[in-house]
Amino acid sequence: NAGVTQTPKFRVLKTGQSMTLLCAQDMNHEYMYWYRQDPGMGLRLIHYSVGEGTTAKGEVPDGYNVSRLKKQNFLLGLESAAPSQTSVYFCASSYAGIQETQYFGPGTRLLVL
Amino acid sequence: RKEVEQDPGPFNVPEGATVAFNCTYSNSASQSFFWYRQDCRKEPKLLMSVYSSGNEDGRFTAQLNRASQYISLLIRDSKLSDSATYLCVVRGSTLGRLYFGRGTQLTVWP
């Protein structure tokens, strides 16, 4: 049982390049989330999904797209990377329910030059 | 106004000390409350849920005051291993959404 995994762990991009971050969970969770964490800003929700085939915008969705084609995977795409997207990206998942814990992946460190 | 406000610290305390963190939330319709712990360069992990009646887990005590929209975490007999950032987290009324405070940094020194 690997929990939540993220690929890649670290990436350097040039401005304007595109990439996809992959999140996978093996806990059969309904909900999945993408956050970014910047110094002094805390965790901010980018997009989330409450089930396979559904996605919704969070606090800071601009410049990102997501897809949840399979229940266990949640992809985050950057179509044209900008230096402002330099951050640590965390994926999380949880069961549905008010008291359910979110389980986080180890994070992806992205540097956009 | 942010959904969740925390004192960022840092708090620097000696081993054995008692330290308390506070947090306020803005949405009175918030449904669930948590404290997460995040070690340096690691992912956040659930420390404990916070219930209206207050709850305790070993050296950790969490309390919720819905009337004042205030959450607290008390750590007794601090250990070196308690050094981390503590995140106050609130589940809003929107399905699936959690709101994170910016975190309070704690360093316990020998």
Coordinates of C-alpha atoms in Angstrom, one line a residue:
Chain A
N1 CA 0.0 0.0 0.0
A2 CA 1.9 3.0 -1.3
G3 CA -0.7 5.6 -0.2
V4 CA -0.4 8.8 -2.4
T5 CA 2.5 9.0 -4.8
Q6 CA 3.6 11.9 -7.0
T7 CA 5.6 12.0 -10.2
P8 CA 8.1 13.7 -10.7
K9 CA 9.7 14.7 -7.4
F10 CA 11.6 17.6 -8.9
R11 CA 11.5 19.4 -12.2
V12 CA 13.1 22.5 -13.8
L13 CA 11.2 24.2 -16.6
K14 CA 11.8 27.1 -18.8
T15 CA 9.1 29.8 -19.1
G16 CA 6.5 28.7 -21.7
Q17 CA 7.2 25.0 -21.4
S18 CA 4.4 22.6 -20.5
M19 CA 4.3 19.7 -18.2
T20 CA 2.0 17.3 -16.4
L21 CA 2.2 16.3 -12.7
L22 CA 0.8 12.9 -11.9
C23 CA -0.8 11.9 -8.6
A24 CA -1.8 8.4 -7.9
Q25 CA -3.5 6.8 -4.8
D26 CA -4.2 3.2 -4.0
M27 CA -6.7 3.8 -1.1
N28 CA -9.8 3.9 -3.3
H29 CA -10.5 7.5 -2.2
E30 CA -13.3 9.4 -3.9
Y31 CA -11.8 12.9 -3.4
M32 CA -8.5 14.2 -4.7
Y33 CA -6.8 17.6 -4.5
W34 CA -3.9 19.6 -5.9
Y35 CA -2.4 22.3 -3.6
R36 CA 0.6 24.6 -4.0
Q37 CA 2.7 25.7 -1.1
D38 CA 4.7 28.9 -1.2
P39 CA 6.8 30.5 1.7
G40 CA 4.6 32.6 3.9
M41 CA 1.4 31.7 1.9
G42 CA 0.5 28.3 3.3
L43 CA -1.3 25.6 1.3
R44 CA -3.6 26.9 -1.4
L45 CA -6.0 24.8 -3.3
I46 CA -5.6 24.8 -7.1
H47 CA -8.2 22.2 -8.2
Y48 CA -10.0 19.3 -6.7
S49 CA -12.2 16.4 -7.7
V50 CA -15.0 14.7 -5.8
G51 CA -15.2 11.7 -8.1
E52 CA -14.0 10.1 -11.3
G53 CA -14.7 12.4 -14.2
T54 CA -15.4 15.5 -12.1
T55 CA -13.2 18.5 -11.3
A56 CA -13.7 21.9 -9.7
K57 CA -11.7 25.0 -9.2
G58 CA -10.1 25.9 -6.0
E59 CA -8.6 29.2 -4.8
V60 CA -5.8 29.6 -7.4
P61 CA -6.8 27.7 -10.6
D62 CA -5.5 30.1 -13.2
G63 CA -2.7 28.7 -15.4
Y64 CA -3.5 25.1 -14.4
N65 CA -5.8 22.4 -15.8
V66 CA -6.7 19.0 -14.3
S67 CA -8.2 15.7 -15.3
R68 CA -9.6 12.7 -13.4
L69 CA -10.1 10.0 -16.0
K70 CA -9.5 7.2 -13.5
K71 CA -10.5 7.2 -9.8
Q72 CA -6.9 6.5 -8.7
N73 CA -5.2 9.2 -10.7
F74 CA -5.4 13.0 -10.7
L75 CA -3.3 14.9 -13.3
L76 CA -2.3 18.6 -13.0
G77 CA -1.2 20.3 -16.2
L78 CA 0.7 23.5 -16.8
E79 CA 0.2 24.5 -20.4
S80 CA 2.7 27.4 -20.4
A81 CA 4.8 27.6 -17.3
A82 CA 5.6 31.0 -15.7
P83 CA 8.1 31.9 -13.0
S84 CA 5.1 32.6 -10.7
Q85 CA 4.3 28.9 -10.8
T86 CA 7.6 28.0 -9.0
S87 CA 6.4 26.2 -6.0
V88 CA 6.0 22.9 -4.2
Y89 CA 2.9 21.0 -5.4
F90 CA 1.2 18.6 -3.1
C91 CA -1.5 16.1 -4.1
A92 CA -3.9 14.8 -1.5
S93 CA -6.8 12.3 -1.3
S94 CA -9.5 11.4 1.1
Y95 CA -12.7 9.4 1.5
A96 CA -15.9 11.4 1.2
G97 CA -17.2 12.6 4.6
I98 CA -17.0 15.5 7.0
Q99 CA -14.3 14.1 9.3
E100 CA -12.2 12.3 6.7
T101 CA -8.5 12.9 6.8
Q102 CA -6.7 14.1 3.7
Y103 CA -3.6 12.1 2.9
F104 CA -0.8 13.9 1.2
G105 CA 1.8 12.8 -1.3
P106 CA 5.5 13.7 -0.8
G107 CA 5.3 16.8 -3.1
T108 CA 6.8 17.9 -6.4
R109 CA 9.3 20.8 -6.3
L110 CA 8.9 22.8 -9.5
L111 CA 11.3 25.6 -10.6
V112 CA 10.4 27.7 -13.6
L113 CA 13.2 29.8 -15.0
Chain B
R1 CA -10.0 38.1 5.0
K2 CA -8.4 34.7 5.0
E3 CA -10.6 31.7 6.0
V4 CA -8.1 30.6 8.7
E5 CA -5.7 32.8 10.6
Q6 CA -2.8 31.6 12.7
D7 CA 0.1 33.2 14.5
P8 CA 3.1 32.2 12.4
G9 CA 5.5 32.3 15.3
P10 CA 8.2 31.1 15.4
F11 CA 7.9 29.7 18.8
N12 CA 11.2 28.6 20.4
V13 CA 10.8 26.6 23.6
P14 CA 13.0 24.4 25.8
E15 CA 12.3 20.7 26.2
G16 CA 9.6 20.1 28.8
A17 CA 7.9 23.4 28.2
T18 CA 4.2 23.8 27.5
V19 CA 3.3 25.7 24.4
A20 CA -0.1 26.8 23.0
F21 CA -1.1 27.7 19.5
N22 CA -4.2 29.6 18.5
C23 CA -6.2 29.9 15.3
T24 CA -9.4 31.7 14.2
Y25 CA -11.7 30.9 11.3
S26 CA -14.0 33.3 9.5
N27 CA -16.9 31.0 8.3
S28 CA -19.4 30.2 11.0
A29 CA -20.7 27.4 8.8
S30 CA -17.5 25.5 9.0
Q31 CA -18.1 21.9 9.9
S32 CA -14.9 20.2 10.9
F33 CA -11.6 21.2 12.4
F34 CA -8.1 19.7 12.5
W35 CA -4.5 20.2 13.4
Y36 CA -2.0 18.9 10.8
R37 CA 1.8 18.7 11.4
Q38 CA 4.3 19.4 8.7
D39 CA 8.0 18.6 9.1
C40 CA 10.6 20.6 7.1
R41 CA 10.4 19.8 3.4
K42 CA 7.8 17.0 4.0
E43 CA 4.1 16.7 3.4
P44 CA 1.5 17.6 6.0
K45 CA 0.1 14.8 8.1
L46 CA -3.0 14.8 10.4
L47 CA -2.1 15.4 14.0
M48 CA -5.6 15.3 15.4
S49 CA -9.2 16.3 14.8
V50 CA -10.8 18.9 17.0
Y51 CA -14.2 18.3 18.6
S52 CA -16.6 20.7 20.3
S53 CA -16.1 19.0 23.6
G54 CA -12.3 19.2 23.4
N55 CA -10.1 16.2 22.9
E56 CA -6.8 15.0 24.1
D57 CA -4.2 12.6 22.6
G58 CA -1.3 12.0 25.0
R59 CA 0.6 15.3 25.4
F60 CA -1.6 17.1 22.9
T61 CA -4.9 18.8 23.7
A62 CA -7.2 20.5 21.1
Q63 CA -10.1 22.8 21.9
L64 CA -12.8 24.4 19.8
N65 CA -14.9 27.4 20.7
R66 CA -17.6 27.7 18.0
A67 CA -19.1 30.9 19.5
S68 CA -15.7 32.7 19.2
Q69 CA -14.7 30.7 16.0
Y70 CA -11.4 29.9 17.8
I71 CA -9.3 26.7 17.8
S72 CA -6.4 25.9 20.0
L73 CA -3.7 23.3 20.4
L74 CA -1.7 22.7 23.6
I75 CA 1.4 20.7 23.7
R76 CA 2.7 19.7 27.2
D77 CA 6.1 18.4 28.0
S78 CA 7.6 19.4 24.7
K79 CA 10.0 17.0 23.0
L80 CA 12.7 17.8 20.4
S81 CA 10.7 15.7 18.0
D82 CA 7.8 18.1 18.3
S83 CA 9.8 20.7 16.2
A84 CA 7.7 21.2 13.1
T85 CA 5.1 23.6 11.6
Y86 CA 1.5 23.1 12.9
L87 CA -1.3 23.8 10.5
C88 CA -4.8 24.8 11.6
V89 CA -7.3 23.3 9.1
V90 CA -11.0 24.0 8.7
R91 CA -13.5 22.1 6.5
G92 CA -15.9 24.6 5.0
S93 CA -19.4 24.1 3.9
T94 CA -18.4 23.4 0.3
L95 CA -18.2 19.7 -0.4
G96 CA -14.7 18.4 0.1
R97 CA -13.0 21.7 0.7
L98 CA -10.4 22.2 3.4
Y99 CA -8.9 25.6 4.3
F100 CA -5.4 25.7 5.7
G101 CA -3.8 28.3 8.0
R102 CA -0.3 29.5 7.1
G103 CA 1.1 27.4 9.9
T104 CA 2.9 28.1 13.2
Q105 CA 6.5 27.1 13.4
L106 CA 7.7 25.4 16.6
T107 CA 11.3 24.7 17.6
V108 CA 12.0 22.8 20.7
W109 CA 15.6 23.1 21.9
P110 CA 17.5 20.9 24.4

